[in-house]
Amino acid sequence: GRMSVAVASRLCARWSAVTQTCGFAMGSAPGAWVHMTTRMQAGHSKWANIQHRKGRQDAVKMQNFCKLSRAITVAAKIGGGEQPSNHKLEMAIQKARAVNMPKDKIQAAIDKGCGKLKDDEILEELVYECFGPESVAFIIEATTNNRNRTVNELRHLFSKNGGVISTPGTVSRLFQTHWNLIVESKDQAVKDKVMEIAIEENAQNLDEKEDSIKITFEESKNMSQAYHALKKTLPASSKLETEITRVPSEFVKVDDPDAFLNFCDLLDDRDDVQEIYHNAQFAEKEEE
């Protein structure tokens, strides 16, 4: 059977948004989804529609910048403002650059985390384990300056959609954390060097494609060591990226993908939500 054209198109749109926004793999997690649609309305001129769309895009961009700034600030606060020695900060900056976040905003977020800018806001990272629509398991990573507000917003949203915030351990046991390195290069000599370092650092898996190679690690320290080794040896023409994903060990089939994806949109619209992971699997449908 094949998935309906409407659902397939919507999922493709989300995949494009995810890869452009933060480089996360859709196969493992939806990451920070950005999905924008603009409906033409009777009586509205093309100019009005363009302005409406631009306004929505600008709003989404500002929300992303806010989330990315928080992630950079927390990473700098925990590990310091030097990128080579603070891998978490480097990953946060990679995501910010991927959506063309201005350099001054990135630097301001780093300075805030290092205490160079006077600011009374206290940010903290929180992880929520939840069950959502159709009993799908969710892990929500959040960065907030008010944990009561965050948990109340999430509790209301899940409760309204037939879900619940669960206790620690009930959902995380269904996911395995993977630390990935992605090298973009068509040069076989570069790929051979990547494989060599991957073996030295006990990589769990290698996925080679025509223009890239991905290494997966089960331990963050192994990824960090491999990352710094590659930074020293790879040519400047090779692009090196990192990502952290939570991969489900079992899946739950979802009968209504549109309703489920709408719920994920609502989650992602929360300013405090940084990452969304779930174990949903979409049921295939025949084209009508």
Protein backbone atom coordinates (compact mmCIF):
# COMPACT_ATOMS: atom_id res chain seq x y z
CA GLY A 1 0.00 0.00 0.00
CA ARG A 2 1.04 3.61 -0.51
CA MET A 3 0.65 6.64 1.67
CA SER A 4 -1.91 9.19 0.50
CA VAL A 5 -0.58 12.06 -1.61
CA ALA A 6 -1.74 14.67 0.94
CA VAL A 7 0.00 13.00 3.88
CA ALA A 8 3.14 12.27 1.86
CA SER A 9 3.35 15.89 0.73
CA ARG A 10 2.95 17.14 4.27
CA LEU A 11 5.65 14.86 5.60
CA CYS A 12 7.99 15.93 2.79
CA ALA A 13 7.38 19.56 3.70
CA ARG A 14 8.30 18.82 7.30
CA TRP A 15 11.43 16.92 6.24
CA SER A 16 12.54 19.93 4.20
CA ALA A 17 11.85 22.29 7.09
CA VAL A 18 13.77 20.14 9.57
CA THR A 19 16.86 19.72 7.41
CA GLN A 20 16.95 23.41 6.54
CA THR A 21 16.26 24.58 10.06
CA CYS A 22 18.49 22.44 12.25
CA GLY A 23 19.94 19.52 10.33
CA PHE A 24 18.08 16.84 12.24
CA ALA A 25 17.21 13.50 10.65
CA MET A 26 13.47 12.95 10.26
CA GLY A 27 13.98 9.19 10.55
CA SER A 28 14.98 9.56 14.15
CA ALA A 29 13.08 12.55 15.41
CA PRO A 30 11.08 15.50 14.23
CA GLY A 31 13.46 17.93 15.86
CA ALA A 32 12.39 21.57 15.85
CA TRP A 33 9.73 21.51 13.14
CA VAL A 34 8.88 24.56 11.13
CA HIS A 35 5.87 24.08 8.88
CA MET A 36 4.33 27.08 7.22
CA THR A 37 1.27 27.19 4.96
CA THR A 38 -0.51 30.22 3.58
CA ARG A 39 -4.03 29.84 2.27
CA MET A 40 -5.32 32.15 -0.44
CA GLN A 41 -8.55 33.80 0.63
CA ALA A 42 -11.23 35.22 -1.66
CA GLY A 43 -10.93 38.97 -2.13
CA HIS A 44 -7.26 39.12 -1.05
CA SER A 45 -4.75 40.46 -3.54
CA LYS A 46 -1.50 38.67 -4.35
CA TRP A 47 0.39 41.47 -2.58
CA ALA A 48 -1.67 41.02 0.59
CA ASN A 49 -1.00 37.30 0.50
CA ILE A 50 2.74 37.83 0.07
CA GLN A 51 2.77 40.26 2.98
CA HIS A 52 0.83 37.79 5.14
CA ARG A 53 3.23 34.99 4.30
CA LYS A 54 6.27 37.17 4.96
CA GLY A 55 4.81 38.21 8.30
CA ARG A 56 4.30 34.57 9.28
CA GLN A 57 7.79 33.64 8.13
CA ASP A 58 9.31 36.52 10.08
CA ALA A 59 7.41 35.44 13.20
CA VAL A 60 8.63 31.86 12.85
CA LYS A 61 12.19 33.08 12.25
CA MET A 62 12.11 35.20 15.42
CA GLN A 63 10.75 32.27 17.42
CA ASN A 64 13.60 30.10 16.14
CA PHE A 65 16.15 32.77 17.01
CA CYS A 66 14.70 32.95 20.53
CA LYS A 67 14.97 29.18 20.98
CA LEU A 68 18.47 29.03 19.52
CA SER A 69 19.64 31.93 21.69
CA ARG A 70 18.47 30.10 24.78
CA ALA A 71 20.27 26.91 23.73
CA ILE A 72 23.51 28.84 23.11
CA THR A 73 23.22 30.69 26.43
CA VAL A 74 22.69 27.50 28.45
CA ALA A 75 25.55 25.71 26.66
CA ALA A 76 27.90 28.63 27.33
CA LYS A 77 26.80 28.82 30.96
CA ILE A 78 27.48 25.11 31.52
CA GLY A 79 30.68 24.65 29.52
CA GLY A 80 32.13 28.12 28.94
CA GLY A 81 32.27 30.31 25.87
CA GLU A 82 35.11 28.62 23.98
CA GLN A 83 33.81 26.46 21.12
CA PRO A 84 36.68 23.96 20.72
CA SER A 85 36.41 22.90 24.35
CA ASN A 86 32.60 23.16 24.57
CA HIS A 87 31.13 20.79 22.03
CA LYS A 88 27.55 21.44 23.11
CA LEU A 89 28.03 25.14 22.43
CA GLU A 90 29.51 24.39 19.03
CA MET A 91 26.47 22.29 18.09
CA ALA A 92 24.09 25.05 19.20
CA ILE A 93 26.01 27.59 17.11
CA GLN A 94 25.91 25.25 14.09
CA LYS A 95 22.12 25.20 14.28
CA ALA A 96 21.98 28.98 14.58
CA ARG A 97 24.21 29.47 11.55
CA ALA A 98 22.10 26.99 9.55
CA VAL A 99 19.14 29.41 9.74
CA ASN A 100 21.31 32.51 9.19
CA MET A 101 21.04 33.82 12.72
CA PRO A 102 23.06 37.08 12.85
CA LYS A 103 26.56 36.86 14.32
CA ASP A 104 25.86 39.61 16.85
CA LYS A 105 22.86 37.69 18.23
CA ILE A 106 24.97 34.52 18.53
CA GLN A 107 27.73 36.41 20.33
CA ALA A 108 25.23 38.12 22.63
CA ALA A 109 23.81 34.73 23.62
CA ILE A 110 27.33 33.44 24.38
CA ASP A 111 28.18 36.54 26.42
CA LYS A 112 24.94 36.18 28.35
CA GLY A 113 25.78 32.58 29.25
CA CYS A 114 29.28 33.57 30.34
CA GLY A 115 27.93 36.35 32.55
CA LYS A 116 29.38 39.18 30.45
CA LEU A 117 25.97 40.75 29.95
CA LYS A 118 23.91 41.84 32.92
CA ASP A 119 20.71 39.82 32.92
CA ASP A 120 18.57 38.55 35.78
CA GLU A 121 16.99 35.77 33.69
CA ILE A 122 17.92 32.27 34.87
CA LEU A 123 17.58 29.56 32.24
CA GLU A 124 17.49 25.83 32.90
CA GLU A 125 17.18 22.72 30.76
CA LEU A 126 14.32 20.30 31.46
CA VAL A 127 13.27 16.98 29.94
CA TYR A 128 9.66 15.78 30.01
CA GLU A 129 8.52 12.22 29.31
CA CYS A 130 4.96 12.10 28.00
CA PHE A 131 2.34 9.99 26.28
CA GLY A 132 0.38 11.82 23.60
CA PRO A 133 -2.39 11.14 21.07
CA GLU A 134 -2.91 7.44 20.23
CA SER A 135 -0.52 6.49 23.08
CA VAL A 136 2.55 7.76 21.23
CA ALA A 137 5.58 8.24 23.50
CA PHE A 138 7.18 11.70 23.57
CA ILE A 139 10.39 13.11 24.98
CA ILE A 140 10.32 16.92 25.13
CA GLU A 141 13.51 18.87 25.74
CA ALA A 142 12.91 22.40 26.97
CA THR A 143 14.88 25.47 27.99
CA THR A 144 12.96 27.77 30.29
CA ASN A 145 13.18 30.65 32.73
CA ASN A 146 10.00 29.49 34.48
CA ARG A 147 9.57 25.76 34.96
CA ASN A 148 6.05 26.13 36.42
CA ARG A 149 4.87 27.90 33.28
CA THR A 150 6.47 25.29 31.03
CA VAL A 151 5.05 22.25 32.79
CA ASN A 152 1.59 23.82 33.03
CA GLU A 153 1.54 24.63 29.31
CA LEU A 154 2.66 21.12 28.37
CA ARG A 155 0.28 19.46 30.83
CA HIS A 156 -2.65 21.44 29.41
CA LEU A 157 -1.69 20.63 25.82
CA PHE A 158 -1.25 16.90 26.41
CA SER A 159 -4.38 16.63 28.55
CA LYS A 160 -6.46 18.42 25.91
CA ASN A 161 -5.27 15.89 23.31
CA GLY A 162 -5.74 12.71 25.31
CA GLY A 163 -2.23 12.56 26.70
CA VAL A 164 -0.37 12.90 29.97
CA ILE A 165 3.01 13.93 31.38
CA SER A 166 4.51 10.72 32.76
CA THR A 167 7.14 9.94 35.39
CA PRO A 168 10.88 9.86 34.61
CA GLY A 169 12.01 6.56 33.10
CA THR A 170 8.66 5.44 31.70
CA VAL A 171 9.40 6.88 28.25
CA SER A 172 13.17 7.31 28.13
CA ARG A 173 13.60 3.54 28.33
CA LEU A 174 11.92 3.34 24.91
CA PHE A 175 14.60 5.52 23.29
CA GLN A 176 18.33 5.22 22.75
CA THR A 177 20.49 8.33 22.47
CA HIS A 178 22.74 8.48 19.41
CA TRP A 179 25.56 10.96 18.85
CA ASN A 180 26.17 11.44 15.13
CA LEU A 181 28.89 13.02 13.02
CA ILE A 182 28.12 13.83 9.39
CA VAL A 183 30.88 14.60 6.90
CA GLU A 184 29.83 15.95 3.51
CA SER A 185 32.38 14.97 0.86
CA LYS A 186 32.56 12.97 -2.37
CA ASP A 187 36.30 12.39 -1.95
CA GLN A 188 36.93 8.71 -1.22
CA ALA A 189 40.22 9.53 0.53
CA VAL A 190 38.29 11.74 2.95
CA LYS A 191 35.72 9.00 3.54
CA ASP A 192 38.49 6.47 4.19
CA LYS A 193 39.98 8.78 6.82
CA VAL A 194 36.56 9.22 8.42
CA MET A 195 36.13 5.44 8.59
CA GLU A 196 39.58 5.03 10.13
CA ILE A 197 38.82 7.51 12.90
CA ALA A 198 35.36 6.00 13.40
CA ILE A 199 36.90 2.58 14.04
CA GLU A 200 39.48 4.04 16.43
CA GLU A 201 36.72 5.74 18.44
CA ASN A 202 34.42 2.68 18.63
CA ALA A 203 31.66 3.90 16.32
CA GLN A 204 28.44 1.91 16.51
CA ASN A 205 27.47 2.39 12.87
CA LEU A 206 28.63 3.88 9.56
CA ASP A 207 26.28 5.06 6.83
CA GLU A 208 28.08 5.96 3.60
CA LYS A 209 26.37 7.74 0.70
CA GLU A 210 27.66 9.22 -2.52
CA ASP A 211 28.30 12.69 -1.11
CA SER A 212 28.43 12.09 2.65
CA ILE A 213 29.18 9.68 5.47
CA LYS A 214 27.50 9.49 8.89
CA ILE A 215 29.10 7.96 11.99
CA THR A 216 26.95 6.97 14.96
CA PHE A 217 28.27 6.66 18.51
CA GLU A 218 26.64 5.40 21.70
CA GLU A 219 28.85 7.54 23.94
CA SER A 220 29.21 11.32 23.72
CA LYS A 221 32.90 11.20 24.64
CA ASN A 222 33.65 8.99 21.62
CA MET A 223 31.86 11.42 19.31
CA SER A 224 33.72 14.36 20.84
CA GLN A 225 37.09 12.69 20.36
CA ALA A 226 36.25 11.75 16.78
CA TYR A 227 35.01 15.27 16.10
CA HIS A 228 38.23 16.93 17.21
CA ALA A 229 40.34 14.36 15.34
CA LEU A 230 38.39 15.05 12.15
CA LYS A 231 38.60 18.83 12.64
CA LYS A 232 42.40 18.49 12.59
CA THR A 233 42.65 16.21 9.55
CA LEU A 234 39.78 17.02 7.17
CA PRO A 235 40.34 19.49 4.30
CA ALA A 236 38.53 22.82 4.46
CA SER A 237 36.27 21.74 1.60
CA SER A 238 34.70 19.00 3.75
CA LYS A 239 31.70 20.03 5.84
CA LEU A 240 31.52 18.53 9.34
CA GLU A 241 28.28 18.56 11.33
CA THR A 242 27.09 16.99 14.57
CA GLU A 243 23.70 15.97 15.88
CA ILE A 244 22.18 14.25 18.88
CA THR A 245 19.08 12.14 18.35
CA ARG A 246 16.87 9.88 20.44
CA VAL A 247 15.97 6.80 18.42
CA PRO A 248 12.90 4.77 19.49
CA SER A 249 13.31 1.04 20.03
CA GLU A 250 9.63 0.41 19.26
CA PHE A 251 6.96 2.30 17.33
CA VAL A 252 3.27 3.07 17.64
CA LYS A 253 1.16 3.22 14.48
CA VAL A 254 -0.81 6.44 14.08
CA ASP A 255 -4.12 6.24 12.21
CA ASP A 256 -4.64 9.99 11.78
CA PRO A 257 -1.32 11.55 10.68
CA ASP A 258 -2.81 14.99 10.07
CA ALA A 259 -4.21 15.29 13.59
CA PHE A 260 -0.96 13.98 15.03
CA LEU A 261 1.18 16.41 13.05
CA ASN A 262 -1.11 19.28 14.09
CA PHE A 263 -0.47 18.32 17.70
CA CYS A 264 3.29 18.34 17.06
CA ASP A 265 2.93 21.82 15.55
CA LEU A 266 1.23 22.98 18.74
CA LEU A 267 4.08 21.56 20.80
CA ASP A 268 6.72 23.22 18.67
CA ASP A 269 4.90 26.57 18.93
CA ARG A 270 5.78 26.63 22.64
CA ASP A 271 8.71 29.02 23.05
CA ASP A 272 10.28 26.83 25.74
CA VAL A 273 10.31 23.65 23.65
CA GLN A 274 13.68 22.95 22.05
CA GLU A 275 13.42 19.39 20.71
CA ILE A 276 10.59 16.91 20.21
CA TYR A 277 11.15 13.16 19.90
CA HIS A 278 8.41 10.56 19.43
CA ASN A 279 7.90 6.96 18.34
CA ALA A 280 4.99 7.47 15.95
CA GLN A 281 4.76 5.43 12.77
CA PHE A 282 2.31 6.57 10.14
CA ALA A 283 -0.13 4.04 8.74
CA GLU A 284 0.04 3.66 4.98
CA LYS A 285 -3.08 4.41 3.00
CA GLU A 286 -4.11 3.64 -0.52
CA GLU A 287 -4.61 6.57 -2.87
CA GLU A 288 -8.23 7.25 -3.52
